[in-house]
mmCIF file of C-alpha atoms in Angstrom:
data_model
loop_
_atom_site.group_PDB
_atom_site.id
_atom_site.type_symbol
_atom_site.label_atom_id
_atom_site.label_comp_id
_atom_site.label_asym_id
_atom_site.label_seq_id
_atom_site.Cartn_x
_atom_site.Cartn_y
_atom_site.Cartn_z
ATOM 1 C CA MET A 1 12.110 14.174 -17.774
ATOM 2 C CA SER A 2 9.856 13.556 -20.758
ATOM 3 C CA LYS A 3 6.274 12.461 -20.307
ATOM 4 C CA VAL A 4 5.319 8.813 -20.633
ATOM 5 C CA LYS A 5 2.954 8.317 -23.556
ATOM 6 C CA ILE A 6 0.066 6.138 -22.430
ATOM 7 C CA HIS A 7 -2.743 4.457 -24.315
ATOM 8 C CA SER A 8 -5.865 2.760 -23.033
ATOM 9 C CA ILE A 9 -9.107 1.436 -24.368
ATOM 10 C CA SER A 10 -11.735 4.121 -23.763
ATOM 11 C CA PRO A 11 -13.137 3.569 -20.243
ATOM 12 C CA ALA A 12 -16.670 4.016 -21.595
ATOM 13 C CA LEU A 13 -16.246 0.813 -23.612
ATOM 14 C CA HIS A 14 -15.510 -1.234 -20.486
ATOM 15 C CA ALA A 15 -17.711 0.159 -17.733
ATOM 16 C CA GLU A 16 -20.662 2.334 -16.878
ATOM 17 C CA LYS A 17 -19.694 5.636 -15.284
ATOM 18 C CA GLU A 18 -21.196 4.547 -11.974
ATOM 19 C CA ASN A 19 -18.195 2.212 -11.603
ATOM 20 C CA TRP A 20 -15.521 4.673 -12.615
ATOM 21 C CA GLN A 21 -15.003 6.302 -9.231
ATOM 22 C CA GLN A 22 -14.248 2.982 -7.569
ATOM 23 C CA TYR A 23 -12.239 1.251 -10.291
ATOM 24 C CA LEU A 24 -10.860 3.693 -12.915
ATOM 25 C CA ILE A 25 -7.086 3.882 -12.472
ATOM 26 C CA HIS A 26 -5.827 7.270 -11.343
ATOM 27 C CA PRO A 27 -3.560 8.289 -14.260
ATOM 28 C CA LEU A 28 -6.546 8.149 -16.628
ATOM 29 C CA ARG A 29 -8.835 10.300 -14.490
ATOM 30 C CA ILE A 30 -7.165 13.546 -15.467
ATOM 31 C CA PHE A 31 -8.012 12.713 -19.099
ATOM 32 C CA PHE A 32 -11.485 11.158 -18.646
ATOM 33 C CA GLY A 33 -12.743 12.323 -15.238
ATOM 34 C CA ASP A 34 -14.025 9.858 -12.640
ATOM 35 C CA GLY A 35 -17.612 9.592 -13.875
ATOM 36 C CA SER A 36 -19.087 11.431 -10.887
ATOM 37 C CA PRO A 37 -20.767 14.854 -10.617
ATOM 38 C CA GLU A 38 -18.183 15.735 -7.956
ATOM 39 C CA TRP A 39 -15.237 15.340 -10.314
ATOM 40 C CA PRO A 40 -14.587 19.123 -10.701
ATOM 41 C CA GLN A 41 -13.823 19.397 -6.994
ATOM 42 C CA TYR A 42 -11.502 16.360 -7.077
ATOM 43 C CA LYS A 43 -9.747 17.290 -10.328
ATOM 44 C CA PRO A 44 -7.101 19.666 -8.854
ATOM 45 C CA ALA A 45 -5.667 16.831 -6.752
ATOM 46 C CA PHE A 46 -5.049 14.876 -9.982
ATOM 47 C CA SER A 47 -3.591 17.734 -12.040
ATOM 48 C CA PHE A 48 0.024 16.626 -11.512
ATOM 49 C CA TYR A 49 -0.651 13.558 -13.675
ATOM 50 C CA GLN A 50 -0.620 15.865 -16.708
ATOM 51 C CA GLU A 51 3.023 16.621 -15.954
ATOM 52 C CA LEU A 52 3.839 12.909 -16.010
ATOM 53 C CA TYR A 53 1.719 11.380 -18.760
ATOM 54 C CA GLU A 54 0.565 12.169 -22.282
ATOM 55 C CA TYR A 55 -2.497 10.306 -23.471
ATOM 56 C CA THR A 56 -2.615 9.075 -27.072
ATOM 57 C CA THR A 57 -5.445 7.384 -28.921
ATOM 58 C CA ALA A 58 -2.960 5.676 -31.267
ATOM 59 C CA PRO A 59 -1.834 2.303 -29.847
ATOM 60 C CA GLN A 60 1.399 2.259 -31.840
ATOM 61 C CA SER A 61 2.576 5.696 -30.687
ATOM 62 C CA ALA A 62 2.242 4.915 -26.981
ATOM 63 C CA ASP A 63 5.120 3.948 -24.723
ATOM 64 C CA ILE A 64 2.869 1.739 -22.619
ATOM 65 C CA HIS A 65 -0.735 0.485 -22.613
ATOM 66 C CA LEU A 66 -2.867 0.637 -19.465
ATOM 67 C CA LEU A 67 -5.834 -1.498 -18.493
ATOM 68 C CA PRO A 68 -8.367 1.277 -17.781
ATOM 69 C CA PHE A 69 -9.819 -0.253 -14.627
ATOM 70 C CA ALA A 70 -8.309 -2.214 -11.767
ATOM 71 C CA ILE A 71 -8.344 -5.922 -12.603
ATOM 72 C CA ASN A 72 -10.671 -6.424 -9.618
ATOM 73 C CA TYR A 73 -13.435 -4.824 -11.680
ATOM 74 C CA TYR A 74 -13.101 -7.345 -14.513
ATOM 75 C CA TYR A 75 -13.230 -10.292 -12.139
ATOM 76 C CA ARG A 76 -16.107 -8.920 -10.081
ATOM 77 C CA PHE A 77 -18.341 -8.206 -13.081
ATOM 78 C CA LYS A 78 -17.174 -11.193 -15.144
ATOM 79 C CA LYS A 79 -15.644 -9.043 -17.869
ATOM 80 C CA LEU A 80 -12.240 -10.665 -18.021
ATOM 81 C CA GLY A 81 -12.658 -11.063 -21.770
ATOM 82 C CA LEU A 82 -12.423 -7.267 -22.165
ATOM 83 C CA ALA A 83 -9.176 -7.224 -20.216
ATOM 84 C CA LYS A 84 -7.804 -9.973 -22.441
ATOM 85 C CA GLU A 85 -8.703 -7.977 -25.554
ATOM 86 C CA ALA A 86 -6.861 -4.918 -24.226
ATOM 87 C CA TYR A 87 -3.868 -7.097 -23.358
ATOM 88 C CA GLN A 88 -3.889 -8.602 -26.852
ATOM 89 C CA GLN A 89 -3.877 -5.125 -28.415
ATOM 90 C CA ALA A 90 -0.762 -4.247 -26.415
ATOM 91 C CA GLU A 91 0.876 -7.515 -27.447
ATOM 92 C CA GLU A 92 0.142 -6.850 -31.117
ATOM 93 C CA SER A 93 1.539 -3.322 -30.779
ATOM 94 C CA GLY A 94 4.663 -4.624 -29.075
ATOM 95 C CA LYS A 95 4.012 -2.424 -26.042
ATOM 96 C CA PRO A 96 4.201 -3.108 -22.293
ATOM 97 C CA PHE A 97 0.829 -3.592 -20.586
ATOM 98 C CA LEU A 98 0.244 -2.287 -17.056
ATOM 99 C CA ILE A 99 -2.430 -3.772 -14.762
ATOM 100 C CA TRP A 100 -3.565 -2.308 -11.441
ATOM 101 C CA ILE A 101 -4.559 -4.629 -8.600
ATOM 102 C CA GLU A 102 -6.509 -2.861 -5.864
ATOM 103 C CA GLY A 103 -6.743 -3.644 -2.166
ATOM 104 C CA ASP A 104 -5.623 -6.817 -0.425
ATOM 105 C CA PHE A 105 -5.988 -9.035 -3.473
ATOM 106 C CA ASP A 106 -3.235 -10.856 -5.305
ATOM 107 C CA LEU A 107 -4.068 -12.611 -8.544
ATOM 108 C CA LEU A 108 -3.301 -16.290 -8.851
ATOM 109 C CA SER A 109 -3.585 -16.256 -12.616
ATOM 110 C CA HIS A 110 -1.870 -13.641 -14.748
ATOM 111 C CA PHE A 111 -1.232 -12.297 -18.212
ATOM 112 C CA PRO A 112 2.279 -13.568 -19.019
ATOM 113 C CA ASN A 113 3.892 -10.332 -20.214
ATOM 114 C CA ALA A 114 1.919 -7.770 -18.221
ATOM 115 C CA ILE A 115 3.352 -5.527 -15.515
ATOM 116 C CA TYR A 116 1.389 -5.644 -12.271
ATOM 117 C CA LEU A 117 1.055 -2.699 -9.916
ATOM 118 C CA LYS A 118 0.030 -4.108 -6.540
ATOM 119 C CA ASN A 119 0.148 -3.509 -2.796
ATOM 120 C CA ALA A 120 1.837 -6.720 -1.740
ATOM 121 C CA SER A 121 3.961 -9.636 -2.789
ATOM 122 C CA PHE A 122 6.139 -12.360 -1.284
ATOM 123 C CA ARG A 123 9.865 -12.089 -1.827
ATOM 124 C CA SER A 124 10.239 -15.865 -2.011
ATOM 125 C CA ARG A 125 7.891 -16.003 -4.991
ATOM 126 C CA GLN A 126 8.122 -12.512 -6.452
ATOM 127 C CA HIS A 127 7.881 -12.147 -10.219
ATOM 128 C CA THR A 128 10.055 -9.721 -12.143
ATOM 129 C CA ASN A 129 6.954 -8.089 -13.653
ATOM 130 C CA GLU A 130 5.654 -6.740 -10.333
ATOM 131 C CA ILE A 131 5.811 -3.171 -9.056
ATOM 132 C CA ILE A 132 4.910 -2.702 -5.392
ATOM 133 C CA ARG A 133 2.716 0.300 -4.732
ATOM 134 C CA ALA A 134 2.753 2.403 -1.572
ATOM 135 C CA GLY A 135 -0.241 1.896 0.705
ATOM 136 C CA ASP A 136 -2.999 4.366 -0.082
ATOM 137 C CA VAL A 137 -2.932 6.803 2.847
ATOM 138 C CA ARG A 138 -4.959 9.176 0.599
ATOM 139 C CA GLN A 139 -4.101 12.367 2.467
ATOM 140 C CA ASP A 140 -1.246 13.865 4.412
ATOM 141 C CA LEU A 141 -2.115 12.948 8.001
ATOM 142 C CA LEU A 142 0.475 15.326 9.423
ATOM 143 C CA HIS A 143 -1.211 18.235 7.644
ATOM 144 C CA LYS A 144 -4.708 17.125 8.514
ATOM 145 C CA TYR A 145 -4.176 16.532 12.224
ATOM 146 C CA TYR A 146 -1.084 18.586 13.133
ATOM 147 C CA LYS A 147 -1.054 21.449 10.583
ATOM 148 C CA GLY A 148 1.981 19.928 8.893
ATOM 149 C CA GLN A 149 4.237 20.513 11.898
ATOM 150 C CA LEU A 150 6.383 17.533 12.824
ATOM 151 C CA SER A 151 7.028 17.524 16.560
ATOM 152 C CA VAL A 152 10.126 15.355 16.831
ATOM 153 C CA ARG A 153 10.309 13.113 19.881
ATOM 154 C CA SER A 154 13.422 13.028 22.032
ATOM 155 C CA LYS A 155 15.024 9.718 22.838
ATOM 156 C CA ASN A 156 14.222 8.233 26.232
ATOM 157 C CA HIS A 157 15.957 5.268 27.812
ATOM 158 C CA ILE A 158 12.693 3.300 27.666
ATOM 159 C CA PRO A 159 11.128 3.207 24.177
ATOM 160 C CA LYS A 160 7.387 3.678 23.855
ATOM 161 C CA VAL A 161 5.465 1.486 21.393
ATOM 162 C CA GLY A 162 1.970 2.224 20.126
ATOM 163 C CA PHE A 163 -0.738 0.193 18.451
ATOM 164 C CA ASP A 164 -4.403 0.896 17.836
ATOM 165 C CA GLY A 165 -6.348 -1.620 15.784
ATOM 166 C CA LEU A 166 -7.933 -5.013 15.388
ATOM 167 C CA ALA A 167 -6.301 -7.542 17.691
ATOM 168 C CA SER A 168 -9.261 -9.159 19.404
ATOM 169 C CA TYR A 169 -12.272 -11.075 18.130
ATOM 170 C CA PRO A 170 -15.208 -12.720 19.911
ATOM 171 C CA PHE A 171 -14.627 -16.487 19.905
ATOM 172 C CA VAL A 172 -17.681 -17.312 17.793
ATOM 173 C CA ARG A 173 -16.747 -14.721 15.142
ATOM 174 C CA LEU A 174 -13.172 -15.973 15.175
ATOM 175 C CA LEU A 175 -14.352 -19.510 14.410
ATOM 176 C CA GLY A 176 -16.511 -18.140 11.603
ATOM 177 C CA LEU A 177 -13.545 -16.278 10.128
ATOM 178 C CA ILE A 178 -11.368 -19.398 10.255
ATOM 179 C CA GLY A 179 -14.146 -21.320 8.509
ATOM 180 C CA GLN A 180 -14.392 -18.663 5.795
ATOM 181 C CA ASN A 181 -10.635 -18.705 5.239
ATOM 182 C CA MET A 182 -10.742 -22.492 4.848
ATOM 183 C CA LYS A 183 -13.561 -22.157 2.318
ATOM 184 C CA ASP A 184 -11.532 -19.595 0.362
ATOM 185 C CA ARG A 185 -8.705 -22.086 0.080
ATOM 186 C CA LEU A 186 -11.052 -24.803 -1.132
ATOM 187 C CA ASP A 187 -12.455 -22.364 -3.712
ATOM 188 C CA ILE A 188 -8.985 -22.102 -5.225
ATOM 189 C CA LEU A 189 -8.972 -25.835 -5.872
ATOM 190 C CA THR A 190 -12.303 -25.563 -7.682
ATOM 191 C CA GLY A 191 -11.200 -22.516 -9.647
ATOM 192 C CA THR A 192 -13.926 -20.245 -8.241
ATOM 193 C CA ARG A 193 -11.536 -17.874 -6.429
ATOM 194 C CA PRO A 194 -8.961 -15.986 -8.542
ATOM 195 C CA TYR A 195 -7.192 -14.355 -5.602
ATOM 196 C CA ASP A 196 -4.543 -15.559 -3.203
ATOM 197 C CA PRO A 197 -6.395 -16.473 0.032
ATOM 198 C CA PRO A 198 -5.588 -15.163 3.519
ATOM 199 C CA PRO A 199 -3.997 -17.528 6.065
ATOM 200 C CA VAL A 200 -6.400 -20.003 7.667
ATOM 201 C CA PHE A 201 -5.680 -18.605 11.120
ATOM 202 C CA PRO A 202 -6.266 -14.829 11.114
ATOM 203 C CA LEU A 203 -3.178 -12.667 11.504
ATOM 204 C CA LEU A 204 -4.802 -10.840 14.394
ATOM 205 C CA LEU A 205 -3.851 -13.848 16.555
ATOM 206 C CA ARG A 206 -0.204 -13.357 15.666
ATOM 207 C CA ARG A 207 -0.526 -9.613 16.141
ATOM 208 C CA ARG A 208 -1.965 -10.051 19.604
ATOM 209 C CA ARG A 209 0.845 -12.417 20.591
ATOM 210 C CA LEU A 210 3.461 -9.864 19.539
ATOM 211 C CA LEU A 211 1.674 -7.100 21.432
ATOM 212 C CA SER A 212 1.650 -9.280 24.527
ATOM 213 C CA LYS A 213 5.399 -9.822 24.266
ATOM 214 C CA LEU A 214 6.020 -6.099 24.001
ATOM 215 C CA ALA A 215 3.639 -5.243 26.851
ATOM 216 C CA ALA A 216 5.230 -7.823 29.148
ATOM 217 C CA HIS A 217 8.759 -6.440 28.849
ATOM 218 C CA PRO A 218 9.672 -4.200 31.805
ATOM 219 C CA ASP A 219 11.921 -1.938 29.709
ATOM 220 C CA ILE A 220 9.274 -1.057 27.122
ATOM 221 C CA ALA A 221 6.388 1.381 27.600
ATOM 222 C CA THR A 222 3.243 0.775 25.551
ATOM 223 C CA ARG A 223 0.107 2.526 24.392
ATOM 224 C CA PHE A 224 -2.138 -0.208 23.033
ATOM 225 C CA ASN A 225 -5.810 -0.010 22.138
ATOM 226 C CA LEU A 226 -6.983 -3.445 20.997
ATOM 227 C CA ARG A 227 -10.176 -3.221 18.981
ATOM 228 C CA LYS A 228 -12.710 -5.847 17.956
ATOM 229 C CA ALA A 229 -13.529 -4.197 14.625
ATOM 230 C CA PHE A 230 -11.365 -3.639 11.556
ATOM 231 C CA ALA A 231 -10.431 -0.033 10.670
ATOM 232 C CA GLN A 232 -13.048 1.369 13.016
ATOM 233 C CA GLY A 233 -12.047 4.946 12.299
ATOM 234 C CA THR A 234 -12.168 4.749 8.492
ATOM 235 C CA ARG A 235 -14.533 1.894 7.626
ATOM 236 C CA GLN A 236 -17.130 2.869 10.239
ATOM 237 C CA LYS A 237 -16.385 6.608 9.908
ATOM 238 C CA ASP A 238 -15.866 6.913 13.644
ATOM 239 C CA THR A 239 -14.004 10.223 13.973
ATOM 240 C CA ASN A 240 -13.084 9.628 17.612
ATOM 241 C CA ALA A 241 -11.650 6.207 16.831
ATOM 242 C CA ARG A 242 -9.677 7.675 13.925
ATOM 243 C CA LEU A 243 -8.259 10.425 16.127
ATOM 244 C CA GLU A 244 -7.259 7.858 18.757
ATOM 245 C CA PHE A 245 -5.515 5.849 16.031
ATOM 246 C CA ILE A 246 -3.554 8.902 14.855
ATOM 247 C CA GLN A 247 -2.626 9.872 18.405
ATOM 248 C CA SER A 248 -1.407 6.346 19.182
ATOM 249 C CA ILE A 249 1.166 6.758 16.405
ATOM 250 C CA TYR A 250 2.128 10.370 17.002
ATOM 251 C CA SER A 251 2.504 10.094 20.785
ATOM 252 C CA THR A 252 4.833 7.066 20.694
ATOM 253 C CA ASP A 253 8.349 6.337 19.444
ATOM 254 C CA TYR A 254 7.449 3.232 17.461
ATOM 255 C CA THR A 255 4.270 1.669 16.085
ATOM 256 C CA LEU A 256 3.930 -2.061 15.502
ATOM 257 C CA CYS A 257 3.352 -2.732 11.808
ATOM 258 C CA ILE A 258 2.550 -6.274 10.722
ATOM 259 C CA ARG A 259 0.675 -7.632 7.728
ATOM 260 C CA GLY A 260 -3.060 -8.187 7.697
ATOM 261 C CA SER A 261 -5.095 -10.153 5.148
ATOM 262 C CA ALA A 262 -2.517 -9.325 2.496
ATOM 263 C CA ASN A 263 1.228 -9.370 2.940
ATOM 264 C CA TYR A 264 1.627 -5.655 3.591
ATOM 265 C CA SER A 265 0.849 -3.111 6.300
ATOM 266 C CA LEU A 266 -0.983 0.134 5.571
ATOM 267 C CA ARG A 267 -0.033 1.195 9.106
ATOM 268 C CA LEU A 268 3.619 1.241 7.964
ATOM 269 C CA TYR A 269 2.856 4.085 5.544
ATOM 270 C CA GLU A 270 0.617 5.939 7.997
ATOM 271 C CA THR A 271 3.381 5.832 10.602
ATOM 272 C CA MET A 272 5.991 7.210 8.210
ATOM 273 C CA CYS A 273 3.560 9.886 7.025
ATOM 274 C CA LEU A 274 3.374 11.109 10.630
ATOM 275 C CA GLY A 275 7.149 11.156 10.995
ATOM 276 C CA ARG A 276 7.369 8.218 13.354
ATOM 277 C CA ILE A 277 9.410 5.021 13.153
ATOM 278 C CA PRO A 278 7.607 1.786 12.250
ATOM 279 C CA LEU A 279 8.386 -1.360 14.220
ATOM 280 C CA PHE A 280 8.050 -3.598 11.188
ATOM 281 C CA LEU A 281 7.878 -7.387 11.183
ATOM 282 C CA ASN A 282 9.111 -8.626 7.823
ATOM 283 C CA THR A 283 6.848 -11.480 6.718
ATOM 284 C CA ASP A 284 8.640 -12.179 3.416
ATOM 285 C CA CYS A 285 7.528 -8.726 2.224
ATOM 286 C CA VAL A 286 8.506 -6.685 -0.810
ATOM 287 C CA LEU A 287 8.381 -2.909 -0.268
ATOM 288 C CA PRO A 288 8.191 -0.030 -2.767
ATOM 289 C CA PHE A 289 11.310 1.226 -4.526
ATOM 290 C CA GLU A 290 13.733 -1.008 -2.672
ATOM 291 C CA GLU A 291 16.452 0.042 -5.110
ATOM 292 C CA LYS A 292 16.003 3.652 -3.949
ATOM 293 C CA ILE A 293 14.992 3.376 -0.271
ATOM 294 C CA ASP A 294 17.252 2.002 2.457
ATOM 295 C CA TRP A 295 14.359 0.389 4.304
ATOM 296 C CA LYS A 296 16.461 -1.384 6.890
ATOM 297 C CA GLY A 297 18.302 1.853 7.557
ATOM 298 C CA ALA A 298 15.090 3.810 8.000
ATOM 299 C CA ILE A 299 12.820 1.730 10.227
ATOM 300 C CA ALA A 300 13.022 -0.772 13.074
ATOM 301 C CA TRP A 301 13.173 -3.877 10.894
ATOM 302 C CA ILE A 302 12.484 -7.208 12.593
ATOM 303 C CA GLU A 303 12.925 -10.466 10.700
ATOM 304 C CA GLU A 304 10.480 -13.327 11.241
ATOM 305 C CA SER A 305 13.321 -15.344 12.703
ATOM 306 C CA ASP A 306 13.444 -12.788 15.550
ATOM 307 C CA GLU A 307 9.688 -12.701 16.057
ATOM 308 C CA ASN A 308 9.788 -14.469 19.424
ATOM 309 C CA ARG A 309 12.291 -11.949 20.727
ATOM 310 C CA ILE A 310 10.673 -8.859 19.220
ATOM 311 C CA ALA A 311 10.965 -6.929 22.491
ATOM 312 C CA GLU A 312 14.689 -7.595 22.761
ATOM 313 C CA ALA A 313 15.207 -6.817 19.074
ATOM 314 C CA LEU A 314 13.446 -3.471 19.500
ATOM 315 C CA LEU A 315 15.584 -2.624 22.528
ATOM 316 C CA ASP A 316 18.727 -3.494 20.572
ATOM 317 C CA PHE A 317 17.640 -1.171 17.777
ATOM 318 C CA HIS A 318 16.622 1.640 20.123
ATOM 319 C CA GLN A 319 19.852 1.476 22.109
ATOM 320 C CA SER A 320 21.919 1.519 18.908
ATOM 321 C CA LEU A 321 20.699 5.042 18.107
ATOM 322 C CA THR A 322 22.204 8.172 19.584
ATOM 323 C CA PRO A 323 19.725 10.899 20.633
ATOM 324 C CA ASP A 324 20.498 12.818 17.437
ATOM 325 C CA GLU A 325 20.156 9.715 15.266
ATOM 326 C CA PHE A 326 16.793 8.958 16.857
ATOM 327 C CA LYS A 327 15.544 12.413 15.859
ATOM 328 C CA GLU A 328 17.089 12.166 12.400
ATOM 329 C CA ARG A 329 15.349 8.817 11.845
ATOM 330 C CA GLN A 330 11.956 10.465 12.382
ATOM 331 C CA HIS A 331 12.738 13.153 9.799
ATOM 332 C CA TYR A 332 14.025 10.465 7.430
ATOM 333 C CA CYS A 333 10.784 8.477 7.679
ATOM 334 C CA ARG A 334 8.765 11.593 6.906
ATOM 335 C CA GLU A 335 11.019 12.519 3.968
ATOM 336 C CA ILE A 336 10.767 9.030 2.494
ATOM 337 C CA TRP A 337 6.981 9.201 2.686
ATOM 338 C CA LEU A 338 6.857 12.584 0.973
ATOM 339 C CA ARG A 339 9.271 11.648 -1.798
ATOM 340 C CA TYR A 340 8.285 8.062 -2.544
ATOM 341 C CA LEU A 341 5.169 6.965 -0.659
ATOM 342 C CA SER A 342 2.685 9.841 -0.726
ATOM 343 C CA LYS A 343 0.228 9.761 -3.612
ATOM 344 C CA GLU A 344 2.071 12.368 -5.662
ATOM 345 C CA GLY A 345 5.504 11.210 -4.532
ATOM 346 C CA PHE A 346 4.818 7.621 -5.534
ATOM 347 C CA GLU A 347 3.289 8.533 -8.896
ATOM 348 C CA ARG A 348 6.209 10.796 -9.782
ATOM 349 C CA SER A 349 8.672 8.075 -8.823
ATOM 350 C CA LEU A 350 6.665 5.494 -10.775
ATOM 351 C CA SER A 351 6.585 7.705 -13.865
ATOM 352 C CA LYS A 352 10.349 8.163 -13.642
ATOM 353 C CA TYR A 353 10.810 4.406 -13.254
ATOM 354 C CA LEU A 354 8.611 3.692 -16.288
ATOM 355 C CA ASN A 355 10.468 6.306 -18.323
ATOM 356 C CA GLU A 356 13.825 4.807 -17.411
ATOM 357 C CA THR A 357 12.550 1.302 -18.145
ATOM 358 C CA ILE A 358 10.961 2.162 -21.481
ATOM 359 C CA HIS A 359 13.692 4.565 -22.578
ATOM 360 C CA PRO A 360 16.809 3.374 -20.725
ATOM 361 C CA LYS A 361 19.153 5.588 -22.759
ATOM 362 C CA LYS A 362 17.047 8.736 -22.542
ATOM 363 C CA GLN A 363 18.467 11.383 -20.234
ATOM 364 C CA ASP A 364 16.355 13.660 -18.082
ATOM 365 C CA ILE A 365 15.525 16.938 -19.722
#
């Protein structure tokens, strides 16, 4: 497969280097660095990008133009005019323009002909110019915690479901969060918030209700650790909490995966990385590479219409699998993560997709 020729405005023209590490999009880092003194030690992990992309300074010779930083940067620092200039250059060159959206944000306004790379969308209102990105697990959890050895679980008559995460909030803080969510929605009306707001009532309430349904069923075993803080292991750098989170996935058959502030679940990708089967509640989600991945054939997929009978739906799924199929499903989840959802796997698949889109008649070399 030939390399995709990319062009971008020089990052130095849009941001100080102190902002590069947080906002500079990954394909450009192999060509420009990340602006930090530590870049030499990070560089090897980005070397595969050179196999996928060729950078050109000539706008007309590129296959596609890239906005050098995630669009979040331009909104945060009120530099949207620079993004518009880069977009206009791509328009004048007759080239596609790719925009990264980082984190849980979803833009309400958009550049009409741009392609958006984002974590989440809603199927009922999905645009054709969206590409859904795999959740950023950042490292291979199976290698980090289990030396890369997948210990496949045998099927038991009673399935075991795990969950470790935010599902409880002190009442006063919960009221404050509801108030903030209401304010975010009002900010949209005044034009001061460019991002799609979270639901007024936090999703942790829904999550807790589902966990209660699973825990109450006599034919389901559970390993739940309901926390009062978000991402305690990663955000607060609590190594014990992180290890407990990993173990809750690896020591169970299924892990409940439901959206948070945005309409996607990072836990879905972490579960598949560890070779376990997600118990996924579909909240009008769009997942990566749906034309390549048989998502419903890989995971325990629960539609919102079955939400109130999630325990029964899980039991139906579990009982439909033979012991061999149950083991094969774990390997399949791991293989999907490696090929399509890991950092390198996703970027290689994305590069192939862009190549096929830009050069539909070009055959792989």
